PDB file of C-alpha atoms in Angstrom:
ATOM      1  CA  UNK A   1     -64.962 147.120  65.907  1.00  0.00           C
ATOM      2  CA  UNK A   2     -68.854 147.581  65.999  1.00  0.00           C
ATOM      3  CA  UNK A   3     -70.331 149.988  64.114  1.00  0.00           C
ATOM      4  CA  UNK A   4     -70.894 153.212  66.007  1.00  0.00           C
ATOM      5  CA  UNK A   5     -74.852 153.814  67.075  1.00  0.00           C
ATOM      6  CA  UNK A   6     -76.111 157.158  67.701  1.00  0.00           C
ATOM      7  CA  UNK A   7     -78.783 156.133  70.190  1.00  0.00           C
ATOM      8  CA  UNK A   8     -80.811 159.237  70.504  1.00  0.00           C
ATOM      9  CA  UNK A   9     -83.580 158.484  72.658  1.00  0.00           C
ATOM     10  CA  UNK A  10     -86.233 160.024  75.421  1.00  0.00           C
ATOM     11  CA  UNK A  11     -87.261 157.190  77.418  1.00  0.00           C
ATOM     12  CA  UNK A  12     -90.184 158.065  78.820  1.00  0.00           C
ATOM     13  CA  UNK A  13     -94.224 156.766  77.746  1.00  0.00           C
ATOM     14  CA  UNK A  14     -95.026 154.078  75.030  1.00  0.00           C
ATOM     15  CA  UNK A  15     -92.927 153.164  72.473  1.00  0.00           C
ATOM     16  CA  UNK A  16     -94.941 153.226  69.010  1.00  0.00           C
ATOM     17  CA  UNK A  17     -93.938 150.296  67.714  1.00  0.00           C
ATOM     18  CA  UNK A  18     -92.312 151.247  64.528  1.00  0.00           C
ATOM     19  CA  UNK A  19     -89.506 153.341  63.441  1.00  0.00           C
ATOM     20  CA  UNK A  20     -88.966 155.684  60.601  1.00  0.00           C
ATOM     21  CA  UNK A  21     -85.986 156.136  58.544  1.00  0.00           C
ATOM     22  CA  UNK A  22     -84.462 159.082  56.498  1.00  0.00           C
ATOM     23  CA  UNK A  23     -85.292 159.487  52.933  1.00  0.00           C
ATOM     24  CA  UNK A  24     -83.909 157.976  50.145  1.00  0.00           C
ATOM     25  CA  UNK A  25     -84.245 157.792  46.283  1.00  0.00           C
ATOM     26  CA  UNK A  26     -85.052 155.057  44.563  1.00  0.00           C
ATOM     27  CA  UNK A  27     -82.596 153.272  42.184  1.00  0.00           C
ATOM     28  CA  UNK A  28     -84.784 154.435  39.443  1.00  0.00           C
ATOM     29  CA  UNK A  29     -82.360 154.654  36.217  1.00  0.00           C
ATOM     30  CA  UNK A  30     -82.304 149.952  36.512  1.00  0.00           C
ATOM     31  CA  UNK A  31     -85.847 150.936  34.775  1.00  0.00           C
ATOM     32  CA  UNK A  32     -85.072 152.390  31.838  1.00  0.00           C
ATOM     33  CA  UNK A  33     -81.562 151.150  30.781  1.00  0.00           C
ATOM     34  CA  UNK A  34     -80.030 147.233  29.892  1.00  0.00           C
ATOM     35  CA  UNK A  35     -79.616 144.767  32.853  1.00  0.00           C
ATOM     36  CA  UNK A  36     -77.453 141.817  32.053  1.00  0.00           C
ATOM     37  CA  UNK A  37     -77.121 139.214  34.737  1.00  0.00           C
ATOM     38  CA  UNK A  38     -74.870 136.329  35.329  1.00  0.00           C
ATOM     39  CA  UNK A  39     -71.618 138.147  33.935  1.00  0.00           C
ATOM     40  CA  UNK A  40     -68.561 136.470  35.569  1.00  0.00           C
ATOM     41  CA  UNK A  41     -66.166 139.409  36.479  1.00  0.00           C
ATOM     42  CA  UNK A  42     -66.487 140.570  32.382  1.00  0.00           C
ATOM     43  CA  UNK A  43     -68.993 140.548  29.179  1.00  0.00           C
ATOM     44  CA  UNK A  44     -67.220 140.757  25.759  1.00  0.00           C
ATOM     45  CA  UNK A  45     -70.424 142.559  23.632  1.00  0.00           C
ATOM     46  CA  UNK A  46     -69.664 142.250  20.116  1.00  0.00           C
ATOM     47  CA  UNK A  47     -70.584 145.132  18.039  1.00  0.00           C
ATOM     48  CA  UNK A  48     -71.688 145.300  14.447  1.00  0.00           C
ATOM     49  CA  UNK A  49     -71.622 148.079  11.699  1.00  0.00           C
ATOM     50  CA  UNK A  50     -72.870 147.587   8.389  1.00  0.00           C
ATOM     51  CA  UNK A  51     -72.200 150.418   5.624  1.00  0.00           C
ATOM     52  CA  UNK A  52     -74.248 149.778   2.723  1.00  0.00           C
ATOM     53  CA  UNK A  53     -74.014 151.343  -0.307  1.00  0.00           C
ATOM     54  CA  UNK A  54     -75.587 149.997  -3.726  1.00  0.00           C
ATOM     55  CA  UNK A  55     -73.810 149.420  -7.074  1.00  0.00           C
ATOM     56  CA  UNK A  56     -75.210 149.287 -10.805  1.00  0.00           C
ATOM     57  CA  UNK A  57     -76.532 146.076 -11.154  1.00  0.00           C
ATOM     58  CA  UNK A  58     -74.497 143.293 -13.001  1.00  0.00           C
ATOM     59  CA  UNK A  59     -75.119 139.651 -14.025  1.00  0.00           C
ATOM     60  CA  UNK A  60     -72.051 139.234 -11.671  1.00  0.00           C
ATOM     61  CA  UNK A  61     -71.934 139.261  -8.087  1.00  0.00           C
ATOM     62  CA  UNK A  62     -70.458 142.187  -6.552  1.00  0.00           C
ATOM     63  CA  UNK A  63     -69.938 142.589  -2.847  1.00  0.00           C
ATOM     64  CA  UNK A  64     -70.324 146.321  -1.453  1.00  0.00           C
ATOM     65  CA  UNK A  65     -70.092 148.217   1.239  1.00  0.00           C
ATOM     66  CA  UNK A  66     -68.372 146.652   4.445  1.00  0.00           C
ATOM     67  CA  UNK A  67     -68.935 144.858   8.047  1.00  0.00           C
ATOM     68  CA  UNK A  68     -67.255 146.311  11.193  1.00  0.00           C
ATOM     69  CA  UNK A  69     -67.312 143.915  14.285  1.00  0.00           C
ATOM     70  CA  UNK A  70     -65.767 145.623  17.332  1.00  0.00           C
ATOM     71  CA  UNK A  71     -66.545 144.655  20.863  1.00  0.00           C
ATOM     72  CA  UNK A  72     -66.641 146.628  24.434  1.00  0.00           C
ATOM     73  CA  UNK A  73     -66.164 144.943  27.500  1.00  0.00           C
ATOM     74  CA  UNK A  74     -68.478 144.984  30.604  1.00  0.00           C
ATOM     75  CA  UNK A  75     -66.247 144.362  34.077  1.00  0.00           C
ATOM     76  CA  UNK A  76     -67.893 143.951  37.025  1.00  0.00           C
ATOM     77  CA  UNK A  77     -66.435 145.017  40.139  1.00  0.00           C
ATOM     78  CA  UNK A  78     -67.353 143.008  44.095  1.00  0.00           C
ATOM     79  CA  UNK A  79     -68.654 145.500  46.158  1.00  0.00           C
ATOM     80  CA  UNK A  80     -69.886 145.127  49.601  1.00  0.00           C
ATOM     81  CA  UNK A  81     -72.005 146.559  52.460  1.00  0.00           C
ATOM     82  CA  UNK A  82     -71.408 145.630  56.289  1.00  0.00           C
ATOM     83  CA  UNK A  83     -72.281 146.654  59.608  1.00  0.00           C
ATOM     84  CA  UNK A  84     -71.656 145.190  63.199  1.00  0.00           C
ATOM     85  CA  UNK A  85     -74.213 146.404  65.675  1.00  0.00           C
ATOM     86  CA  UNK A  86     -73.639 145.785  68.899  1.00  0.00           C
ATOM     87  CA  UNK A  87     -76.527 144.547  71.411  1.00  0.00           C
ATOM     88  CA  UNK A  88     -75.588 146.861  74.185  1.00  0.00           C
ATOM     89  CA  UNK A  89     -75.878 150.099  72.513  1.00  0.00           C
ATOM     90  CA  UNK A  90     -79.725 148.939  73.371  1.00  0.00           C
ATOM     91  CA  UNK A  91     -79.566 148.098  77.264  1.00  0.00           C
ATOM     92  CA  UNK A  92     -81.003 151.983  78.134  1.00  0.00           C
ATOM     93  CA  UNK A  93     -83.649 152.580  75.064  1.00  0.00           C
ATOM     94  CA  UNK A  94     -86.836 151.091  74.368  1.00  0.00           C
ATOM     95  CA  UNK A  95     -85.388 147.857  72.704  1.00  0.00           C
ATOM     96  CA  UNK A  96     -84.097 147.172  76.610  1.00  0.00           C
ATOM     97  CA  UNK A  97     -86.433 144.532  77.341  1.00  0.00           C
ATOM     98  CA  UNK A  98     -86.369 142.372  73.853  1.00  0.00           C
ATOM     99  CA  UNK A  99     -82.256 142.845  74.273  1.00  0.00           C
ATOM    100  CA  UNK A 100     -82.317 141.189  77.412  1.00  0.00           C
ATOM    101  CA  UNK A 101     -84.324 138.970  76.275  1.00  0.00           C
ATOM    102  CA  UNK A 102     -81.636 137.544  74.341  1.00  0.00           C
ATOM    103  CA  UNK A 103     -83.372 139.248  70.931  1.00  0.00           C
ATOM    104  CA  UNK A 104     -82.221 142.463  68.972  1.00  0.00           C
ATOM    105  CA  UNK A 105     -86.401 143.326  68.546  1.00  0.00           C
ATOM    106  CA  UNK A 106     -88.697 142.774  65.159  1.00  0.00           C
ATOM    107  CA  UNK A 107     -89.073 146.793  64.396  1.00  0.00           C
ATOM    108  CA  UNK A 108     -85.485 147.688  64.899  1.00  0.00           C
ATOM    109  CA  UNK A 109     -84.356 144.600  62.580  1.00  0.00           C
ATOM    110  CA  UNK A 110     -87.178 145.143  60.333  1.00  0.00           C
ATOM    111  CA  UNK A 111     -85.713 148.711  60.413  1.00  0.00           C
ATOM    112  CA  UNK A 112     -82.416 148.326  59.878  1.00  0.00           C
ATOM    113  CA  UNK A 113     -82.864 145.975  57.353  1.00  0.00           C
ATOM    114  CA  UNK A 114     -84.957 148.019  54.912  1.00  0.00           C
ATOM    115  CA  UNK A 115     -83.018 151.171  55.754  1.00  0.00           C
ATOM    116  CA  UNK A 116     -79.719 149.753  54.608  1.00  0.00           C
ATOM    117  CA  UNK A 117     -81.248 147.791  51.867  1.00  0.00           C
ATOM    118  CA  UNK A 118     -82.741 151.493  50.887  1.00  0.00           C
ATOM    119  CA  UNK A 119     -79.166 153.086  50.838  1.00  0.00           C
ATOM    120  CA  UNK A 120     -77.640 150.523  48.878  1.00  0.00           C
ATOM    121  CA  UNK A 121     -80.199 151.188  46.558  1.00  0.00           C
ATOM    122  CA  UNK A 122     -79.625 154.629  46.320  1.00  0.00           C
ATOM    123  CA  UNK A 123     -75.779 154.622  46.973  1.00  0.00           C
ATOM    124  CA  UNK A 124     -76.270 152.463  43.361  1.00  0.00           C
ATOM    125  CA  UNK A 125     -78.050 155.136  41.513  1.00  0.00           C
ATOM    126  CA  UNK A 126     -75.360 157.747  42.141  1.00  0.00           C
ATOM    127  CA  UNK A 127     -72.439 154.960  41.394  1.00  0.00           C
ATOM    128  CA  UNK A 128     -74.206 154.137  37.690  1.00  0.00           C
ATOM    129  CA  UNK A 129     -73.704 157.570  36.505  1.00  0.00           C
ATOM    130  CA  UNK A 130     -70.843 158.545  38.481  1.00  0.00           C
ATOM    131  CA  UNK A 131     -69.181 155.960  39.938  1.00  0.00           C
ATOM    132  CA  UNK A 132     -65.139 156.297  39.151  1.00  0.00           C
ATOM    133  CA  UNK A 133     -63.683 152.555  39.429  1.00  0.00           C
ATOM    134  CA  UNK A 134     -60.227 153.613  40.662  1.00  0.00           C
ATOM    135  CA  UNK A 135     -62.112 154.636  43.836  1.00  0.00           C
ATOM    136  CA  UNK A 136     -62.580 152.045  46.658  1.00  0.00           C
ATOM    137  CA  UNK A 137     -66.191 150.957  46.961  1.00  0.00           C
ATOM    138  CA  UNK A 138     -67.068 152.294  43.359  1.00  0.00           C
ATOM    139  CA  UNK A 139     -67.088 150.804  40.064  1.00  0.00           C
ATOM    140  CA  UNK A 140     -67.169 152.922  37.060  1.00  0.00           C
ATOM    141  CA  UNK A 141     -70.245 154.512  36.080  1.00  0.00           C
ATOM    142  CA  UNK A 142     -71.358 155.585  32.993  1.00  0.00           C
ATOM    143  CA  UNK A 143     -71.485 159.415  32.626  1.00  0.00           C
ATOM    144  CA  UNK A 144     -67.438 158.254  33.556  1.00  0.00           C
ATOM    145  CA  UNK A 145     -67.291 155.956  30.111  1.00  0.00           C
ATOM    146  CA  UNK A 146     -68.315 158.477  27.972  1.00  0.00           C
ATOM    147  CA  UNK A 147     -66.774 161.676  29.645  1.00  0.00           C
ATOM    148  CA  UNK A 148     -63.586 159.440  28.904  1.00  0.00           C
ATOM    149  CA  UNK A 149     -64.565 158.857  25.289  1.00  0.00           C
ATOM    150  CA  UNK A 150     -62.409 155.662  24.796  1.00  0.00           C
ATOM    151  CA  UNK A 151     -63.464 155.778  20.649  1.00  0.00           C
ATOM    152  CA  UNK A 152     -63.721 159.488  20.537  1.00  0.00           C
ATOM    153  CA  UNK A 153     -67.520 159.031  18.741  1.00  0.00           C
ATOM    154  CA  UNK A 154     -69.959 160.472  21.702  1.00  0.00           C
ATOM    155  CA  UNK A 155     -71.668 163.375  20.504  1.00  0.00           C
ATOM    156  CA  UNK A 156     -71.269 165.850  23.074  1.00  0.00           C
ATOM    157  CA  UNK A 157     -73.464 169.394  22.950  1.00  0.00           C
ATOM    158  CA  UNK A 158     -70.839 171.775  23.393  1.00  0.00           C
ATOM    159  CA  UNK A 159     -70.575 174.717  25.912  1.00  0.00           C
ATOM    160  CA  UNK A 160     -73.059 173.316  28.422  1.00  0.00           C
ATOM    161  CA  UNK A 161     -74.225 175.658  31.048  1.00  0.00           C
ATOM    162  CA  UNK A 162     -76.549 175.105  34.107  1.00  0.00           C
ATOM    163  CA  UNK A 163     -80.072 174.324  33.078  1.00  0.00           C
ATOM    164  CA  UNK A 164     -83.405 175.893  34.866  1.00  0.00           C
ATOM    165  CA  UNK A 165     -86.796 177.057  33.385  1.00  0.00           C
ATOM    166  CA  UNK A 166     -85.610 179.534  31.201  1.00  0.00           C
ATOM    167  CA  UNK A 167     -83.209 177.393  29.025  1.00  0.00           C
ATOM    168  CA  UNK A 168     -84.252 174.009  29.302  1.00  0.00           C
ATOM    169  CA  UNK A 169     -86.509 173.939  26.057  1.00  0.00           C
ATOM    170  CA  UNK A 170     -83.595 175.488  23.580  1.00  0.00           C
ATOM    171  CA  UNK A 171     -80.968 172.817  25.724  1.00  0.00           C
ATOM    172  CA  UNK A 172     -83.129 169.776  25.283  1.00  0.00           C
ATOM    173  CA  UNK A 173     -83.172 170.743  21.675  1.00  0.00           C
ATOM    174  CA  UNK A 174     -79.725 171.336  21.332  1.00  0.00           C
ATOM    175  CA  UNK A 175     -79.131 167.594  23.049  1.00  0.00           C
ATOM    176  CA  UNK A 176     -81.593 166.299  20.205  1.00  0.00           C
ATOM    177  CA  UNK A 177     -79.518 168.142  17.556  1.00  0.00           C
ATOM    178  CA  UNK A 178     -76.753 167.014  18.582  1.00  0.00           C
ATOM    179  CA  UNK A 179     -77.456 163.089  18.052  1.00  0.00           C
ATOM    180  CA  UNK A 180     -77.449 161.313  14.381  1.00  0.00           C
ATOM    181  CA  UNK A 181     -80.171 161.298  12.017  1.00  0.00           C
ATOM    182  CA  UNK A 182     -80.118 157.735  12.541  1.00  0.00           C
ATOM    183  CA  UNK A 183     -80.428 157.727  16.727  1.00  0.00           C
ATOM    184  CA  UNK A 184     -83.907 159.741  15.847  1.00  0.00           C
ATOM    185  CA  UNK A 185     -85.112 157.761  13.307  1.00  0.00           C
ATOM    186  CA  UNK A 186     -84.009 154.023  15.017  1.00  0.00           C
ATOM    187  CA  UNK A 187     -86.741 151.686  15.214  1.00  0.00           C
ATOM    188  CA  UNK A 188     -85.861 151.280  19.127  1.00  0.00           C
ATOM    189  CA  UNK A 189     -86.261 154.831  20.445  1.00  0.00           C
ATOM    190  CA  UNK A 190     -83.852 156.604  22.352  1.00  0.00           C
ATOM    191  CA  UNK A 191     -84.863 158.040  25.272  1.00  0.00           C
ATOM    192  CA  UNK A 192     -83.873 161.195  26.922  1.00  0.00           C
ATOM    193  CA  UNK A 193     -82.063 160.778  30.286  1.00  0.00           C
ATOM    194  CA  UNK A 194     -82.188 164.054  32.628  1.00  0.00           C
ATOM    195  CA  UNK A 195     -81.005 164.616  36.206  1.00  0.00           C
ATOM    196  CA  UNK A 196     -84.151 165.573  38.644  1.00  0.00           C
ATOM    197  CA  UNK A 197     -83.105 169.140  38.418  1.00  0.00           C
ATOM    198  CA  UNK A 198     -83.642 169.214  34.619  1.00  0.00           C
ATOM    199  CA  UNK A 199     -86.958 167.558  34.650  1.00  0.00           C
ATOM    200  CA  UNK A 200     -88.001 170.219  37.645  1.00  0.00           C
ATOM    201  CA  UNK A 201     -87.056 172.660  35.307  1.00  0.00           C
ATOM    202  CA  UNK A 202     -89.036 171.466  32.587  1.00  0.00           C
ATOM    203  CA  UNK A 203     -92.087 171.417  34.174  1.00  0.00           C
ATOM    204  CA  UNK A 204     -92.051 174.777  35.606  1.00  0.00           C
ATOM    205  CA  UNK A 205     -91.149 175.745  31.708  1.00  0.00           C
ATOM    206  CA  UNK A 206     -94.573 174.288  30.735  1.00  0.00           C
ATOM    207  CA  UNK A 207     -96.079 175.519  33.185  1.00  0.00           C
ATOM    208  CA  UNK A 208     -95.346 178.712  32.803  1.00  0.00           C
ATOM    209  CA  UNK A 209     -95.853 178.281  28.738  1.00  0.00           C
ATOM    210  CA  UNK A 210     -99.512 177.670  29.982  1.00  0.00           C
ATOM    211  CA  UNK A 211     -99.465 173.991  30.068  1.00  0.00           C
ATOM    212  CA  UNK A 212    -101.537 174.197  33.220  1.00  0.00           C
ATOM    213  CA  UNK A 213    -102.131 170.754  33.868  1.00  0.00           C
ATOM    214  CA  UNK A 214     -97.840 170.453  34.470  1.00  0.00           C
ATOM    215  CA  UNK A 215     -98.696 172.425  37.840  1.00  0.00           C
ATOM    216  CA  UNK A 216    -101.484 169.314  39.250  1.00  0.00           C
ATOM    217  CA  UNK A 217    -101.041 166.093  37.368  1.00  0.00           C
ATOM    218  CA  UNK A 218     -98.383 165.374  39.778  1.00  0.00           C
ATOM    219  CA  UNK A 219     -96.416 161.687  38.764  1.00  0.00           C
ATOM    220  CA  UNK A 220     -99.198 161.044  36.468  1.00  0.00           C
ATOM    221  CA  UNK A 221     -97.262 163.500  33.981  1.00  0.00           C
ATOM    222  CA  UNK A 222     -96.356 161.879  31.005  1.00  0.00           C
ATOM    223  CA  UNK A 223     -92.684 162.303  30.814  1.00  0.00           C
ATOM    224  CA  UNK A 224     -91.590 162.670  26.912  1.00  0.00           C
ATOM    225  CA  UNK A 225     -90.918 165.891  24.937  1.00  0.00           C
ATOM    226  CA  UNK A 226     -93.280 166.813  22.179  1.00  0.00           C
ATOM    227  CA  UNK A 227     -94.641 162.991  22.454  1.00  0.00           C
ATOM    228  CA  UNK A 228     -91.308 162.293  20.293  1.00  0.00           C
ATOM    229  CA  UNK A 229     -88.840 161.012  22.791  1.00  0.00           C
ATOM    230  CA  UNK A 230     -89.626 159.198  26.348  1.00  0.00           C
ATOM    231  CA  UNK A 231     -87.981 160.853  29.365  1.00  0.00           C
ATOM    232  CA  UNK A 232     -85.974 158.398  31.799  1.00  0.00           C
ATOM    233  CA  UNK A 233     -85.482 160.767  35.615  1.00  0.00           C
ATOM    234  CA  UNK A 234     -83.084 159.682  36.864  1.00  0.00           C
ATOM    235  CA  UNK A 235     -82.077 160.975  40.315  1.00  0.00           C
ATOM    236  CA  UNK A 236     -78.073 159.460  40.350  1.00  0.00           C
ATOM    237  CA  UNK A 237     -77.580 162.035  37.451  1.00  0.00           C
ATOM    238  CA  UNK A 238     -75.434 165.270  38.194  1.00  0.00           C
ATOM    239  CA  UNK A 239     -77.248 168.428  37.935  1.00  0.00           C
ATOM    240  CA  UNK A 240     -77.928 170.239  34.654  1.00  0.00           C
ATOM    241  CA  UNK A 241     -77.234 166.329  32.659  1.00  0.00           C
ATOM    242  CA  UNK A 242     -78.860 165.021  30.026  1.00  0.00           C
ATOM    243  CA  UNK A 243     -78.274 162.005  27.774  1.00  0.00           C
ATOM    244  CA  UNK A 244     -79.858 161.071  24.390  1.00  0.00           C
ATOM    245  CA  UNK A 245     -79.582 157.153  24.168  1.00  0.00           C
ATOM    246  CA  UNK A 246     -81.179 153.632  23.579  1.00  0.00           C
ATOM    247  CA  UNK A 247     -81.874 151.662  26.373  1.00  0.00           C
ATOM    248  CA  UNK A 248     -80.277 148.643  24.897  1.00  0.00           C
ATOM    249  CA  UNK A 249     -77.291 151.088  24.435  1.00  0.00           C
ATOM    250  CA  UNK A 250     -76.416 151.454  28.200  1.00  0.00           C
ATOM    251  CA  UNK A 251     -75.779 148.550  30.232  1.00  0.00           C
ATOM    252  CA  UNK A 252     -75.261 147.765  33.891  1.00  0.00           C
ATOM    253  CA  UNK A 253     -73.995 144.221  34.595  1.00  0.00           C
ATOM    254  CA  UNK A 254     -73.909 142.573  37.806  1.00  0.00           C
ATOM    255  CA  UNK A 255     -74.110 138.715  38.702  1.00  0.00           C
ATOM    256  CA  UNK A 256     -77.188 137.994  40.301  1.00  0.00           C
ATOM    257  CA  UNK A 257     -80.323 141.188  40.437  1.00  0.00           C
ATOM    258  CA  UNK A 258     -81.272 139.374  43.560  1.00  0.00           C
ATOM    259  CA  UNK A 259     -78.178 139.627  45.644  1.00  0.00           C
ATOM    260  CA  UNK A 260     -79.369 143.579  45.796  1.00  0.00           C
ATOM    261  CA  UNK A 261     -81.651 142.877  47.917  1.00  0.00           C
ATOM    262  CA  UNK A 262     -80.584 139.610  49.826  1.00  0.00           C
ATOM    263  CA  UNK A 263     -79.098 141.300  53.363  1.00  0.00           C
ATOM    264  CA  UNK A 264     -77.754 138.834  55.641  1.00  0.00           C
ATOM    265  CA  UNK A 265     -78.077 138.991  59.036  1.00  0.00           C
ATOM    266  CA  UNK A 266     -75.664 136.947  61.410  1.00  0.00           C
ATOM    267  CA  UNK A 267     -76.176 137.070  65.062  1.00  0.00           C
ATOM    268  CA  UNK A 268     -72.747 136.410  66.280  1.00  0.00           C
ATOM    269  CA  UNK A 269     -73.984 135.258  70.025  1.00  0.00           C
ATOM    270  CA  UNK A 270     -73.931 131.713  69.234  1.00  0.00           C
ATOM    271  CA  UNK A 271     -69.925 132.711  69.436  1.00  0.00           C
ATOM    272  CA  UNK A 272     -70.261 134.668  72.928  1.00  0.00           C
ATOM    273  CA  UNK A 273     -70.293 138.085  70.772  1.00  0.00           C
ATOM    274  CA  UNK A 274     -72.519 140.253  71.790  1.00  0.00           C
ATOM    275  CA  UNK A 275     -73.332 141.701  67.775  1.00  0.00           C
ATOM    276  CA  UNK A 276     -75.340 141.206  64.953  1.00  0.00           C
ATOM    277  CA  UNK A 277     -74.340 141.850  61.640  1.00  0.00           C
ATOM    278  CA  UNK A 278     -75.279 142.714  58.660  1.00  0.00           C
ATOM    279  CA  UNK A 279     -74.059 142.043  55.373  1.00  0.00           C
ATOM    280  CA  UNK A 280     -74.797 142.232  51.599  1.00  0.00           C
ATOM    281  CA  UNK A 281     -72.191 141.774  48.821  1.00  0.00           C
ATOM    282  CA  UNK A 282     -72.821 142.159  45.311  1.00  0.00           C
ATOM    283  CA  UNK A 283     -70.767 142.426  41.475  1.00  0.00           C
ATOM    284  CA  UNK A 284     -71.559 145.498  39.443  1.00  0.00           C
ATOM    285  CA  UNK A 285     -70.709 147.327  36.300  1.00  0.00           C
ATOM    286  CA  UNK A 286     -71.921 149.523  33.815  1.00  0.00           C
ATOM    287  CA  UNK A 287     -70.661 150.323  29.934  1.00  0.00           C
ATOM    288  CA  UNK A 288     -71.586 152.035  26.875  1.00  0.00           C
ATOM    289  CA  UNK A 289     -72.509 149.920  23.144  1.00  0.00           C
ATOM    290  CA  UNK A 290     -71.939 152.549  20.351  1.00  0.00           C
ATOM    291  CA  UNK A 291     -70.846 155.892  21.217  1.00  0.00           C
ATOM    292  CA  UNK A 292     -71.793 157.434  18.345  1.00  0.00           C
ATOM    293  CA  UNK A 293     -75.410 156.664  19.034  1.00  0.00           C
ATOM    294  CA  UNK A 294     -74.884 158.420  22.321  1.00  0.00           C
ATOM    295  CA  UNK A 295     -75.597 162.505  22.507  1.00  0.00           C
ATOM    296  CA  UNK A 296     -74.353 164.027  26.052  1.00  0.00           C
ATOM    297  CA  UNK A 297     -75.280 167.352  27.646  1.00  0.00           C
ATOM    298  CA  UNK A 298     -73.686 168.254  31.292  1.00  0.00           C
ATOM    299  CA  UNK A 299     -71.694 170.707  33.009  1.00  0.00           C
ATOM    300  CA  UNK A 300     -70.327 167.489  35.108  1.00  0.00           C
ATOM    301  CA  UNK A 301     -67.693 166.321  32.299  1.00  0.00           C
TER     302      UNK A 301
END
C-alpha cells in the first residue's frame, strides 16, 4: 500500500519552482558526545579503575591498591525508514506535466528527499535520549540507561522540579554538586548537557542579572557556565534535563555515519508500478562508560 499523500493544492498561476518543508531540529547532541562506527550488532568497552593508595617505602616490592576491569556493552539495533509514493497522487497538481512525462519532477524529489532525510535526523535526536528499545522502531536511548541505573553509581540530583529563569542558576549548581570531585577536576572536561528549555531559561536568567549582551548576541553566545564547564543543547532532551558528563563517556554506535544520510530512491516503473520509493535503513545504539562519572538532573526519570 502507497503511502498516503495529502495533496493540498490551488492550481491556478505559476508554480515557483521550489517547495518548502516543515521545520525540524537538527540532530545536534552527534556533536558533542562519542560516535563509534563499524560496530557489528554489539561493542564490548572494557572499563578500567585504578585505586591507588601509597605504602611506607621498603627495599621490598609491595603491590597496593587494586585494578577493576569491567566492561558495558553497546547493541545496536536495524532501524529503517520507507515510503511508497505513488505517481498518480500527482496527475491534478503542478507536478502533472513532469508525471506524465514519465518523471516524478526535480523539486518534489529534491523535496522529499531532504525532508525525510531531515526527520530522520531529528526523529534520531529524540531516540538518543529517549529512545526505549522494547519499542518498535526505537533503540534505547540514553537518559533510558541511566534512569535504569544497571550499577546503581549515577549521581542523580534529587527532588528535581521544572526549571525556568528563576531556578535555573541554584539547579545547574546543584547538578555540578552533585558530580565527583574527580568529574570536575578530569583532565577531559565534562560538559553540561541541557534540554532547549533549560538553556532558554538560562539566558533570560542572565539577562535579567544584567548580562545584557545574553538579550542580542544571538548563537554567537558562548554556551558554558562561569567559563568552567561547556554547554552541549541538545534539543532530543526532555524538558527541565540536564546531564553532567564527558563526551567520551556517552556513546552512540551505529555501523556506518553515512548510511544516515544515504536515501534510496527506487522507481518501481521499470516493474509496471506506478511508485517510487524511498528508503533508508540504518544500525543504532547508544550506552553509558562509568556511571559514577555521570551527574543527572530531570523531572523525566
Amino acid at each position: 500500500m502507497a503511502t498516503t499523500v495529502n495533496n493540498t493544492t490551488t492550481f491556478a498561476g505559476k508554480f515557483a519552482g521550489e517547495y518548502i518543508k516543515a521545520a525540524f531540529y537538527a540532530n545536534e547532541t552527534l556533536q558533542h558526545i562519542t560516535v563509534k562506527e563499524n560496530i557489528e550488532y554489539k561493542a564490548v568497552v572494557k572499563r578500567i579503575a585504578d585505586n591507588v593508595t601509597f605504602a611506607n617505602a621498603t627495599c621490598a616490592f609491595t603491590p597496593t591498591g587494586t585494578v577493576n576491569l569491567t566492561e558495558r556493552i553497546l547493541e545496536l539495533k536495524k532501524l529503517q525508514f520507507q515510503q511508497d509514493v505513488c505517481l498518480n497522487e500527482f496527475n491534478d497538481s503542478w507536478e502533472a506535466k513532469d508525471v506524465q512525462n514519465g518523471t516524478l519532477g526535480t523539486a518534489l524529489t529534491e523535496g522529499l528527499i531532504s525532508t525525510m532525510l531531515a526527520g530522520v535526523a531529528q526523529n534520531n535526536e529524540n531516540l538518543i535520549w529517549t529512545g526505549n528499545g522494547a519499542n518498535a522502531g526505537e533503540y534505547t536511548g540514553l537518559l533510558t540507561h541511566i534512569g535504569n541505573d544497571a550499577d546503581g553509581d549515577i549521581n542523580f540530583v534529587s527532588s528535581p522540579v521544572a526549571i525556568d529563569s528563576t531556578n535555573v542558576f541554584p539547579k545547574i549548581q546543584a547538578l555540578i554538586a552533585a558530580a565527583p570531585l574527580g568529574l570536575k577536576k578530569a583532565t577531559e572536561k565534562p560538559r553540561i548537557y541541557m534540554s532547549n528549555d533549560v538553556w532558554e531559561s538560562y539566558m533570560y536568567a542572565n539577562a535579567a542579572a544584567g548580562n545584557g549582551w545574553y538579550t542580542y548576541a544571538g548563537p554567537e553566545v558562548q554556551k558554558s557556565f562561569m567559563g568552567l564547564y561547556n554547554i552541549a543543547v541538545c534539543p532530543g532532551m526532555p524538558a527541565s534535563t540536564m546531564i553532567l558528563a564527558q563526551p567520551s563517556n556517552l556513546w552512540f554506535g551505529t555501523n556506518l555515519v553515512s548510511d544516515w544520510n544515504s536515501l534510496q530512491v527506487v522507481d518501481m516503473r521499470a516493474w509496471a508500478d506506478d511508485n517510487v520509493r524511498f528508503s533508508i535503513k540504518f544500525f543504532a545504539g547508544t550506552q553509558y562508560g562509568v556511571g559514577s562519572d555521570i551527574a543527572a538532573y530531570s523531572t523525566w526519570f
